[in-house]
Coordinates of C-alpha atoms in Angstrom, one line a residue:
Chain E
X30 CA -7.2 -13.7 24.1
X31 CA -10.9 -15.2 24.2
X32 CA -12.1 -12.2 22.9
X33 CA -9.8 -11.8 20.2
X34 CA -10.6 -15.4 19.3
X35 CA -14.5 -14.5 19.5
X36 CA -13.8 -12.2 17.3
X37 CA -12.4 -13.3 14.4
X38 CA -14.5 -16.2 14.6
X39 CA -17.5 -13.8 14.3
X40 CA -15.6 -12.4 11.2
X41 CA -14.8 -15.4 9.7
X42 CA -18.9 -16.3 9.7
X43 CA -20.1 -13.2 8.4
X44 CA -17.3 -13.2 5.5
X45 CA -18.3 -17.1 4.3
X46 CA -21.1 -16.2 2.5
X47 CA -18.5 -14.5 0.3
X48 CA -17.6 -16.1 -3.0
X49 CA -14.4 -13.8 -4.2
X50 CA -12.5 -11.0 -2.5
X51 CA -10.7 -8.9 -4.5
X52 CA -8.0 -6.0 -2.8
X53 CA -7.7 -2.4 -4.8
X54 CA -4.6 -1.4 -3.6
X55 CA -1.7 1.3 -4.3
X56 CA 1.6 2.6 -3.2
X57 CA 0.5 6.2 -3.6
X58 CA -2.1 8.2 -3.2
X59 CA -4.1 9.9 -5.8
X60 CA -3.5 7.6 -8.9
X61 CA -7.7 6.6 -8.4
X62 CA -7.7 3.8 -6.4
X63 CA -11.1 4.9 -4.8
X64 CA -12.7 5.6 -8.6
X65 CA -11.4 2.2 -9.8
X66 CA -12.8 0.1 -6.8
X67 CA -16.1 2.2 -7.2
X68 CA -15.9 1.1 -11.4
X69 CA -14.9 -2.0 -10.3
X70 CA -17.6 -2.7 -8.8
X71 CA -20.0 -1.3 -10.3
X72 CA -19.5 -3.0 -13.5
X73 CA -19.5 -5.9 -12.0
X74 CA -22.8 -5.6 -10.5
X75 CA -24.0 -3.9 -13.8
X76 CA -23.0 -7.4 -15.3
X77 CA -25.3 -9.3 -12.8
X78 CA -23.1 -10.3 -9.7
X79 CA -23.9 -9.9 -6.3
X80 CA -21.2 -7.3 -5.3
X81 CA -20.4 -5.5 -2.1
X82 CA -17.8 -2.7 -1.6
X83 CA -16.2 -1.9 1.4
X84 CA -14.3 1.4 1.5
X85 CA -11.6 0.4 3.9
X86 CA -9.8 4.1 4.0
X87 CA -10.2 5.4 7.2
X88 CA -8.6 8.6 6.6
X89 CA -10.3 9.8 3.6
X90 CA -13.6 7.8 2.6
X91 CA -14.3 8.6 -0.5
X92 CA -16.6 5.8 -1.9
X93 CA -19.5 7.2 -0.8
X94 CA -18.9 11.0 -3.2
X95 CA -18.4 8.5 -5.8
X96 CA -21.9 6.7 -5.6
X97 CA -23.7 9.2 -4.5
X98 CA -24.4 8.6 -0.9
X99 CA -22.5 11.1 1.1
X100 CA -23.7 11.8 4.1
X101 CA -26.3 8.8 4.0
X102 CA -26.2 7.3 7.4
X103 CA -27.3 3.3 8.0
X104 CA -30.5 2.0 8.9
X105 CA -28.6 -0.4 11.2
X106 CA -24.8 -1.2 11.5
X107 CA -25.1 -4.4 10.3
X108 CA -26.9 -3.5 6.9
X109 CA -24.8 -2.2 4.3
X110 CA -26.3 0.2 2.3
X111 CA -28.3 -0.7 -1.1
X112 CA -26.8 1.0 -3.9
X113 CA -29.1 -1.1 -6.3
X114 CA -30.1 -4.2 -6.6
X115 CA -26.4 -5.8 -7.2
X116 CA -24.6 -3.7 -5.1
X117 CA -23.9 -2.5 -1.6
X118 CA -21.4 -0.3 0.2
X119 CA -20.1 0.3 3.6
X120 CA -18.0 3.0 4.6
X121 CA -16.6 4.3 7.6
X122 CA -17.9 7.4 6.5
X123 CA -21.3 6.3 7.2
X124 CA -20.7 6.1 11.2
X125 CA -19.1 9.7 11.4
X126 CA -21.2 12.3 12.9
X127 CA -19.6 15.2 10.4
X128 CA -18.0 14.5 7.3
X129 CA -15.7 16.7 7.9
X130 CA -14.6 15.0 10.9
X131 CA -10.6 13.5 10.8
X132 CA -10.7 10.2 11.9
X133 CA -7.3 11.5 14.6
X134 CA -6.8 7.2 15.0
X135 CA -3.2 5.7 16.0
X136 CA -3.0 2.2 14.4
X137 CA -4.6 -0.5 17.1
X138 CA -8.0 2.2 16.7
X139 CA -7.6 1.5 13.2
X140 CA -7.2 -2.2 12.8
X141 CA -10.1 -2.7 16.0
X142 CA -12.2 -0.3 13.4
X143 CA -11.4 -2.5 10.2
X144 CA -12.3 -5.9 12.3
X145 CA -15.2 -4.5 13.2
X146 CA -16.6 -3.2 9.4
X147 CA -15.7 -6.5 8.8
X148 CA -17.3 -8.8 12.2
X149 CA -20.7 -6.7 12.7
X150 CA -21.1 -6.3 8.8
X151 CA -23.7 -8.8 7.4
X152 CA -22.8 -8.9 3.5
X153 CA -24.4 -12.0 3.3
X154 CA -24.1 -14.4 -0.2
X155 CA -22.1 -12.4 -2.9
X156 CA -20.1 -13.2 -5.4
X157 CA -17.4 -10.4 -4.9
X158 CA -16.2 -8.4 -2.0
X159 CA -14.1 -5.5 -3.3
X160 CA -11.8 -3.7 -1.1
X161 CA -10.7 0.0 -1.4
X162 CA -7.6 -0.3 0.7
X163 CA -5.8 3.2 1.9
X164 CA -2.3 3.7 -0.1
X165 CA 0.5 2.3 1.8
X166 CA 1.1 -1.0 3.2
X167 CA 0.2 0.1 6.6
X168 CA -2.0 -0.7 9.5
X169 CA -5.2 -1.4 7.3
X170 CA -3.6 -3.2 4.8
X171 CA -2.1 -5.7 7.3
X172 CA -5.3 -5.9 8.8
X173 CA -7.5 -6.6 5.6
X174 CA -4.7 -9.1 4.7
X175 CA -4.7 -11.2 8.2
X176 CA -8.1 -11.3 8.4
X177 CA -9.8 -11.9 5.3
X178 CA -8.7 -15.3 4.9
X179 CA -8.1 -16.1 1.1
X180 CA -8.0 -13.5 -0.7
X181 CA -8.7 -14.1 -4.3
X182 CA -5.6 -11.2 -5.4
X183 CA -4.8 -7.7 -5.0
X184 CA -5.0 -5.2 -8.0
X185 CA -2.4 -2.7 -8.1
X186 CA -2.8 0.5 -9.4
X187 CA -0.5 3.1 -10.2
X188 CA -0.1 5.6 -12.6
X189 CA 2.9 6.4 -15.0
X190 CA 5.4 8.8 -13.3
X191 CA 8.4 7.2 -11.6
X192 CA 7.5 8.2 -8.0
X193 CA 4.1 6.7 -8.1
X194 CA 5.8 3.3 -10.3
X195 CA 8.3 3.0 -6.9
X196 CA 5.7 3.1 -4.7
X197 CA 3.4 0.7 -6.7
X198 CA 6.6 -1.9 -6.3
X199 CA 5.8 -1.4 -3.3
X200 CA 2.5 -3.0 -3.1
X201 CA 3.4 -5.7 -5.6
X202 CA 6.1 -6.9 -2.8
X203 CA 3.4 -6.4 -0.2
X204 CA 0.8 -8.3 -1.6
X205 CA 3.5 -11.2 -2.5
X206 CA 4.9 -11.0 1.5
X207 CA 1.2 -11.2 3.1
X208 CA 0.5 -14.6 0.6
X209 CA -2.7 -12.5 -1.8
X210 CA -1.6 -13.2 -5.2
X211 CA -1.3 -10.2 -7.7
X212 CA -3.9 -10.0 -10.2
X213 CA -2.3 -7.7 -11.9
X214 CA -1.3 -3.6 -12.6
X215 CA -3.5 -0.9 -13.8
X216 CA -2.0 2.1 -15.3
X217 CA -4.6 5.0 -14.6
X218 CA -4.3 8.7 -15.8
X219 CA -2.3 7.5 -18.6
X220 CA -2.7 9.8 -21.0
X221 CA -4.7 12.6 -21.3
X222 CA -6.9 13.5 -24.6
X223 CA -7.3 17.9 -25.3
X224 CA -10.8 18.8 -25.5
X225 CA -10.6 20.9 -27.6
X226 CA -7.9 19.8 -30.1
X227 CA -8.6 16.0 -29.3
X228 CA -4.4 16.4 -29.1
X229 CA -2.9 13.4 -26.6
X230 CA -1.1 14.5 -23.8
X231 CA 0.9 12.4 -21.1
X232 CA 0.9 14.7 -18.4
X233 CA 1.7 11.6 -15.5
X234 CA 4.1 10.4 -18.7
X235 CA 3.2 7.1 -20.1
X236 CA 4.0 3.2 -19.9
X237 CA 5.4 3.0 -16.7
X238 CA 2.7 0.3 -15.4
X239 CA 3.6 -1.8 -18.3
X240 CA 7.1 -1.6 -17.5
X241 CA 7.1 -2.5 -13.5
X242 CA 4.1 -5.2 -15.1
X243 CA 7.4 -7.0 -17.1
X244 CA 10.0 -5.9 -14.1
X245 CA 8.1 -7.6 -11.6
X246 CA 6.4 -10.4 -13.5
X247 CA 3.2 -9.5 -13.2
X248 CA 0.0 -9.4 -15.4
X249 CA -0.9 -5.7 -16.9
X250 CA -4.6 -5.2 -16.7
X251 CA -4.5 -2.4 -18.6
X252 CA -4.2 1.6 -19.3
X253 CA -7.2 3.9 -18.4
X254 CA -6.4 7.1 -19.8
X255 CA -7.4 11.0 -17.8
X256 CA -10.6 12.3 -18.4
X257 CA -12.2 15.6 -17.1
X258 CA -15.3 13.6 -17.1
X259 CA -13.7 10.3 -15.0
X260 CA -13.1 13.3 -11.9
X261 CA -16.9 14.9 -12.7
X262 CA -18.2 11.5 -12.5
X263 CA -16.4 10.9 -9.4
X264 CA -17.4 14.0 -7.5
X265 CA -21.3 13.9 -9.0
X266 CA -21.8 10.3 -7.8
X267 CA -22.3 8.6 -10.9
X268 CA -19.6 5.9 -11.8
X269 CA -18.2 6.5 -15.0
X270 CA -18.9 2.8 -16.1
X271 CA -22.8 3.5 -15.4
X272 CA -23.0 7.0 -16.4
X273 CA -21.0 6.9 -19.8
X274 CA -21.6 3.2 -21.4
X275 CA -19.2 3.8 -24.5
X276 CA -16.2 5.1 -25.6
X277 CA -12.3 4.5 -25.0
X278 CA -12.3 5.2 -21.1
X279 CA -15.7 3.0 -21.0
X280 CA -14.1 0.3 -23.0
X281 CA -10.2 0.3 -21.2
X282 CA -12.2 0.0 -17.3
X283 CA -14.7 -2.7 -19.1
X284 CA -11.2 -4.6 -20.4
X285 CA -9.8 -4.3 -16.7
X286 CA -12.8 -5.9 -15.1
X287 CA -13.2 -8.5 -18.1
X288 CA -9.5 -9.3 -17.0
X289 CA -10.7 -9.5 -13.7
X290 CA -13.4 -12.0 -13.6
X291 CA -11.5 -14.4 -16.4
X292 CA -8.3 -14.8 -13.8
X293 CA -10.4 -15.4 -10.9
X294 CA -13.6 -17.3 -12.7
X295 CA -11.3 -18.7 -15.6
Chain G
X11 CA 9.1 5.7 31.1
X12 CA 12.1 6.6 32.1
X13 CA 13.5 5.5 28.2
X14 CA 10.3 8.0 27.0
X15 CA 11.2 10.7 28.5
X16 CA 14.8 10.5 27.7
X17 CA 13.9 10.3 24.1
X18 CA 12.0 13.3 24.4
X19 CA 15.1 14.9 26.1
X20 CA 16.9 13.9 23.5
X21 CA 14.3 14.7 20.6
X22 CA 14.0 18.3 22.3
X23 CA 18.1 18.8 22.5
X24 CA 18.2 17.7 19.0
X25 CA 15.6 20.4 17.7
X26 CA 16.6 22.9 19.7
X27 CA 18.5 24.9 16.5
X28 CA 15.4 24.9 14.5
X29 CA 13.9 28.4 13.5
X30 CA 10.8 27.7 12.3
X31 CA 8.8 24.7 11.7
X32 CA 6.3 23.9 8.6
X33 CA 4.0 20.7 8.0
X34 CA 3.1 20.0 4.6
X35 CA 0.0 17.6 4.8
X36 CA -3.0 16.9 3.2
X37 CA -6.2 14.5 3.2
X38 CA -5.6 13.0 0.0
X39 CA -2.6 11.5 -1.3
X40 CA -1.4 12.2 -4.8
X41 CA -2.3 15.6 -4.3
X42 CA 0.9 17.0 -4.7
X43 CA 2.1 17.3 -1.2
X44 CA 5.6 16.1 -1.8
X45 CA 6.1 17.8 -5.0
X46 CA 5.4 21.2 -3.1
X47 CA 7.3 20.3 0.1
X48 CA 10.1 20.0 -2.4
X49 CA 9.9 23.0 -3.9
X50 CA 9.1 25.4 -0.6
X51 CA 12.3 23.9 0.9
X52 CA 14.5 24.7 -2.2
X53 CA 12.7 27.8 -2.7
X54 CA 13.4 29.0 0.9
X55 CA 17.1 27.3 0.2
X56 CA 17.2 29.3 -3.0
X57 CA 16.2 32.4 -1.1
X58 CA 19.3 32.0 1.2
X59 CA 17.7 30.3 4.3
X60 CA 19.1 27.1 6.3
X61 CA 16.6 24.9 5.2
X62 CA 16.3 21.1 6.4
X63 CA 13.2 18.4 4.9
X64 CA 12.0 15.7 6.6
X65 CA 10.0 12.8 4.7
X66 CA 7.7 11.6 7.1
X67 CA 5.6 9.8 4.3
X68 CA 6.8 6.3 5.6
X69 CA 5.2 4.4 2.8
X70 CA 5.9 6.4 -0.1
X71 CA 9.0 8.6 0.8
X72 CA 9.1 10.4 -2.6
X73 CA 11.1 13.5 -1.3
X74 CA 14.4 11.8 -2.6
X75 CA 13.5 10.6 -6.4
X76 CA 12.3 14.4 -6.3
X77 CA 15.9 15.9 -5.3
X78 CA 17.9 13.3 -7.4
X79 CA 18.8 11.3 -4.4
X80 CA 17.2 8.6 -4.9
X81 CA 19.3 5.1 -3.8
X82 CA 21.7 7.5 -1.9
X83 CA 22.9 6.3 1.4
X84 CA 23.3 8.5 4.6
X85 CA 27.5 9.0 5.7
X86 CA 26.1 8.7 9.2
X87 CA 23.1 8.0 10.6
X88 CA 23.0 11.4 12.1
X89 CA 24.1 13.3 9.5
X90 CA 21.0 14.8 6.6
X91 CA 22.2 14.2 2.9
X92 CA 23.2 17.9 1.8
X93 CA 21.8 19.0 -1.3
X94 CA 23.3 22.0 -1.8
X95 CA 25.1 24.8 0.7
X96 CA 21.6 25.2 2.3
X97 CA 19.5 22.4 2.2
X98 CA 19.5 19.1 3.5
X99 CA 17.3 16.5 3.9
X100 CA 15.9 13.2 5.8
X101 CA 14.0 10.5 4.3
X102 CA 13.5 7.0 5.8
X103 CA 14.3 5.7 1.6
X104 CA 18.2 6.5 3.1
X105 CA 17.6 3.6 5.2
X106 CA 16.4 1.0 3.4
X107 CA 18.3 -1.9 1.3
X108 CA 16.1 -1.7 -1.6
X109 CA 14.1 0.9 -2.8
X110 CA 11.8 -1.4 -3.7
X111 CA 11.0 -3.0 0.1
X112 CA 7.3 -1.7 1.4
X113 CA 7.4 -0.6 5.1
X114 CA 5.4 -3.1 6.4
X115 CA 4.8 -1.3 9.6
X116 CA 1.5 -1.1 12.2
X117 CA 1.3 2.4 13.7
X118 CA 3.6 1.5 17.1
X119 CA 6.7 1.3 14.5
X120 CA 6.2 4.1 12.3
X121 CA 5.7 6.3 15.8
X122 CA 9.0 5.0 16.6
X123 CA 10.7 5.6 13.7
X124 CA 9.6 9.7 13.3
X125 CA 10.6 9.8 16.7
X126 CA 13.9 8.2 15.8
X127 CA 14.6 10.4 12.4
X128 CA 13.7 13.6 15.0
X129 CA 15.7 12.4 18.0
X130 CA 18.6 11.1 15.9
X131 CA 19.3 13.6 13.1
X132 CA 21.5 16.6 13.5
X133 CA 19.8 19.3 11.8
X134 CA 21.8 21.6 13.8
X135 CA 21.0 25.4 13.3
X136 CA 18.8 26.2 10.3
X137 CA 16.3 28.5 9.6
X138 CA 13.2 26.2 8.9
X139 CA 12.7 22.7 8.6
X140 CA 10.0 21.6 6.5
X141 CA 8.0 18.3 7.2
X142 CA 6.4 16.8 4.7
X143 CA 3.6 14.2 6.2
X144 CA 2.4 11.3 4.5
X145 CA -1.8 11.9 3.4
X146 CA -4.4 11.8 6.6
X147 CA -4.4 12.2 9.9
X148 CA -2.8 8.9 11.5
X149 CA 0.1 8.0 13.3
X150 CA 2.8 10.2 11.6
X151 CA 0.7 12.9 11.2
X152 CA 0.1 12.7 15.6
X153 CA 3.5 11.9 16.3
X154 CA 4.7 14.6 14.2
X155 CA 2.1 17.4 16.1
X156 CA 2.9 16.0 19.5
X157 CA 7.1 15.4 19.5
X158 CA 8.3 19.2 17.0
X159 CA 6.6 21.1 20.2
X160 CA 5.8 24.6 18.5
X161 CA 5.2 24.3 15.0
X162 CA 4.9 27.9 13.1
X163 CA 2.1 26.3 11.0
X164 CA 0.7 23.6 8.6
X165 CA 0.4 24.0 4.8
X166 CA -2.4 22.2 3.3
X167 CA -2.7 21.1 -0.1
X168 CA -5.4 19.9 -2.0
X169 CA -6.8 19.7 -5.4
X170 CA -10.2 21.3 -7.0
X171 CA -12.4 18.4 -7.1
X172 CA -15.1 17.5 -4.2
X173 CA -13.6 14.1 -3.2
X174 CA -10.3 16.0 -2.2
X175 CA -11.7 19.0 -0.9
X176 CA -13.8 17.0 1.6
X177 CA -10.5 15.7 2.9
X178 CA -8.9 18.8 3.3
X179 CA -11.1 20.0 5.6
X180 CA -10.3 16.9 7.4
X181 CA -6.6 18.1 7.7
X182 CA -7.6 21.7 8.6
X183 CA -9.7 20.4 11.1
X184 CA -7.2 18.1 12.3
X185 CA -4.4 20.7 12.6
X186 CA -6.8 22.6 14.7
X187 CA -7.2 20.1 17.3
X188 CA -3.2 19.7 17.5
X189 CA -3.1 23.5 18.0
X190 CA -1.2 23.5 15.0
X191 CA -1.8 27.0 13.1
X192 CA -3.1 27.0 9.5
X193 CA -0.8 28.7 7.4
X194 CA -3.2 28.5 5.0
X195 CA -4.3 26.3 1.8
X196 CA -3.0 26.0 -1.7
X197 CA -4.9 24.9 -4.6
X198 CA -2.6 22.3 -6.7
X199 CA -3.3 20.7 -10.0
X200 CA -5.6 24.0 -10.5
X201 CA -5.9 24.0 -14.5
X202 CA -4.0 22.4 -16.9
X203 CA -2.8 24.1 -20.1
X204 CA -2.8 22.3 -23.6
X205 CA 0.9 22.3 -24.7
X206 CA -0.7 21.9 -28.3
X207 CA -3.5 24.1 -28.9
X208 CA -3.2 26.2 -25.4
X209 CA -5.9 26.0 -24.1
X210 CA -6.9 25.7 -20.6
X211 CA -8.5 22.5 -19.4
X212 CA -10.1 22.2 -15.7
X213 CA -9.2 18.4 -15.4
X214 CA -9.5 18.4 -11.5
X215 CA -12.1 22.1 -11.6
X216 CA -11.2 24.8 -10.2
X217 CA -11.9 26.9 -7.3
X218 CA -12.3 24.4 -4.5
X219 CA -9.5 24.9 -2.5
X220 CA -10.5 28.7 -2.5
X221 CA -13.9 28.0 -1.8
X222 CA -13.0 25.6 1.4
X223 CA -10.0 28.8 2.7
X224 CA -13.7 30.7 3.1
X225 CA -15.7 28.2 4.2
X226 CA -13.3 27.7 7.1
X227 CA -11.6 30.8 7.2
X228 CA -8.1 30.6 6.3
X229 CA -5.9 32.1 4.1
X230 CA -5.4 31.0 0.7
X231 CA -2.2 30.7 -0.3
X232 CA -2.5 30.1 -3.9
X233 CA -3.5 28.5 -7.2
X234 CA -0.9 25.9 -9.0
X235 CA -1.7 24.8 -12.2
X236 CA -0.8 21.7 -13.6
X237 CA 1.9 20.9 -15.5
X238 CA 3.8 18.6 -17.5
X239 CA 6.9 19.6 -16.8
X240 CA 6.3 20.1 -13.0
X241 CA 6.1 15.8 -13.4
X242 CA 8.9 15.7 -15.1
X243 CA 11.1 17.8 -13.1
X244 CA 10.0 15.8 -9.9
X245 CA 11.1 12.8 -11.5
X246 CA 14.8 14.2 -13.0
X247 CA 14.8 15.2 -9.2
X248 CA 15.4 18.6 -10.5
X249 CA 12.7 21.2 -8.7
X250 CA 10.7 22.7 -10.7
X251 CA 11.3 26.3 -8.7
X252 CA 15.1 25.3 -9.5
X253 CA 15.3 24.4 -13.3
X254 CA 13.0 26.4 -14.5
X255 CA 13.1 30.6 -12.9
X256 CA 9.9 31.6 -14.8
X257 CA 6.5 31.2 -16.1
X258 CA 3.4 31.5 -14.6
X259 CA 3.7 28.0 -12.7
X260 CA 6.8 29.4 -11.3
X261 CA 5.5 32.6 -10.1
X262 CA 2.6 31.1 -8.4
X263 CA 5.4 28.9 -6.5
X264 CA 7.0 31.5 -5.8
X265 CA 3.9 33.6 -4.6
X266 CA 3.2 30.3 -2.1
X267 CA 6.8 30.9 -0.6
X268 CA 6.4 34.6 -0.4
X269 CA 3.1 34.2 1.5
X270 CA 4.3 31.4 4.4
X271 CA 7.5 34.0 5.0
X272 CA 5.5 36.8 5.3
X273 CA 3.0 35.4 7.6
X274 CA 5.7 33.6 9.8
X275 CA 8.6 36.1 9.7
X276 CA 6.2 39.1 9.3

């Protein structure tokens, strides 16, 4: 028990120099939870705050693809790594020998790993903490919940097909049971423009996030629609937000972190 | 440990009529997973097998929105829902109030309850029974390896781009260290056609998940492209293999079933 307690009193002193935490979360997998923390946060550090990331998917860390980083060990466990001058990132990835290595954890491994990124991690004074949480309302998400302290909200994101709209109720019920207000929904993939006949497709259907948004009472942040370049982005390490500057996609992620910072800044 | 090992007892009785045994599971959610356990069970169903699915995915059982089920209520609680004259399936949705309600569950729980959904269910004698495992390499995924005893082999999905084909070869790697067989790997999501102008779009690339079956030498099992209608007929609960008999999409499908009954039946 004293260790326990010595613990999350270490955690609680190395999270107070933060000024906002803010939860990505999602009932599913695959609707870009990982590319929407990552844009997240990097427009908000492109827009002057002090941001870190912390990639709290223990099974598949992919933050670090997405800026770039892959592979990059740390120059000490407690330093996150720089990403610029605005931003840093820690990932489990980071302390894995191989990236190819499964992380093979039952849950107590998991939560003592999550306490841990969070205890011996020195994010020092930031203005927002992002958190990429897995999909589900498992093991990590209990454990970013209980030990963050307040959290400043969760933001769900789903995209428009039925199963992944089920799930992301889910999440909206989860967030509500564990006390971290909702922030609000983002419908991702929605939509999909041709390349070559500029023709719009809803291949993951359309509207759903606004619907379970009215359903369940809850803000909607916004529709991001599916672009070949949001994936190459991804997978080349250079956010969309950065890397692209204008244009639809550009302006629906800017609207969703505008959203953002007015509900939590006012 | 006397109320383990009678579990296992009883677990071991219980899956005793079981032909063959397949794991569907992949790295990344939203990959697909469910979507194709779906449609190898009714395919193998369709073919004239005894075919029974387990939903392992804890957090986001999908399996029954996908096979029309969705809301239905088990007779008994050791009784499958039958779907047709061969297939019947398992999902821990039969047992919740509200479809809605997240499983707020640390890993302890879930273990218990895959042991409880293999130990308690009558499959009786069928021909295969196809797992499908919620994304990663955690609790379900471990239980699952360590309580079906010989499993014939895992399936891994993935989809083109870098971020998912890193965590495939987390799976792969995983069902290695199980001494779980690799069927092999499929591709999903693998091109997308314009329904408009016809054209075919990489949204997610192409060729990763051919590119990782070398890399780490196993078999490829095949390309899926994306499709509209394949998210459509998940969420009518109607199987794509089912409702629609031809097409490219459906002879790639089909190729994927082909290929696991020839290497496990020979």
């Amino acid at each position: 028990m004293k260790k326990i307690k010595e613990e999350d009193a270490r955690i609680q002193k190395n999270i107070k120099g933060i000024k906002h935490k803010i939860v990505v979360m999602s009932g599913k997998g695959g609707v870009g939870k990982s590319t929407l923390s990552t844009n997240i946060a990097y427009g908000l550090a492109m827009s002057g705050k002090k941001v870190g990331l912390l990639d709290a998917d223990l099974h598949g860390p992919n933050i670090p693809i997405m800026l770039g980083v892959e592979g990059k060990k740390l120059s000490s466990v407690r330093e996150p790594l720089k990403i610029n001058e605005n931003l840093k990132v820690v990932s489990l990835s980071f302390y894995l020998k191989d990236s190819d290595d499964p992380i093979i954890w039952r849950g107590p491994a998991k939560t003592g790993a999550i306490k841990q990124l969070l205890g011996d991690v020195n994010w020092g004074d930031i203005d927002y903490l992002v958190v990429d949480l897995p999909p589900g309302t498992g093991d990590e998400s209990l454990t970013v919940a209980q030990t963050l302290g307040k959290v400043d909200g969760s933001v769900i994101v789903t995209t428009p097909q039925d199963v992944a709209i089920l799930d992301s109720r889910k999440s909206i019920k989860f967030s509500k049971l564990v006390n971290m207000p909702v922030l609000g929904i983002v419908e991702n993939m929605s939509g999909f423009i041709c390349p070559h006949c500029d023709e719009r497709i809803d291949i993951f259907k359309s509207g759903g996030g606004e619907k379970v948004s009215k359903d369940m009472n809850i803000d909607f942040l916004g529709k991001i629609p599916l672009t070949s370049e949001m994936v190459e982005t991804g997978d080349e390490g250079k956010p969309y937000i950065f890397s692209k500057k204008s244009g639809t996609t550009y302006e629906s992620l800017n609207n969703v972190i505008t959203k953002i910072v007015k509900k939590i800044e006012g």
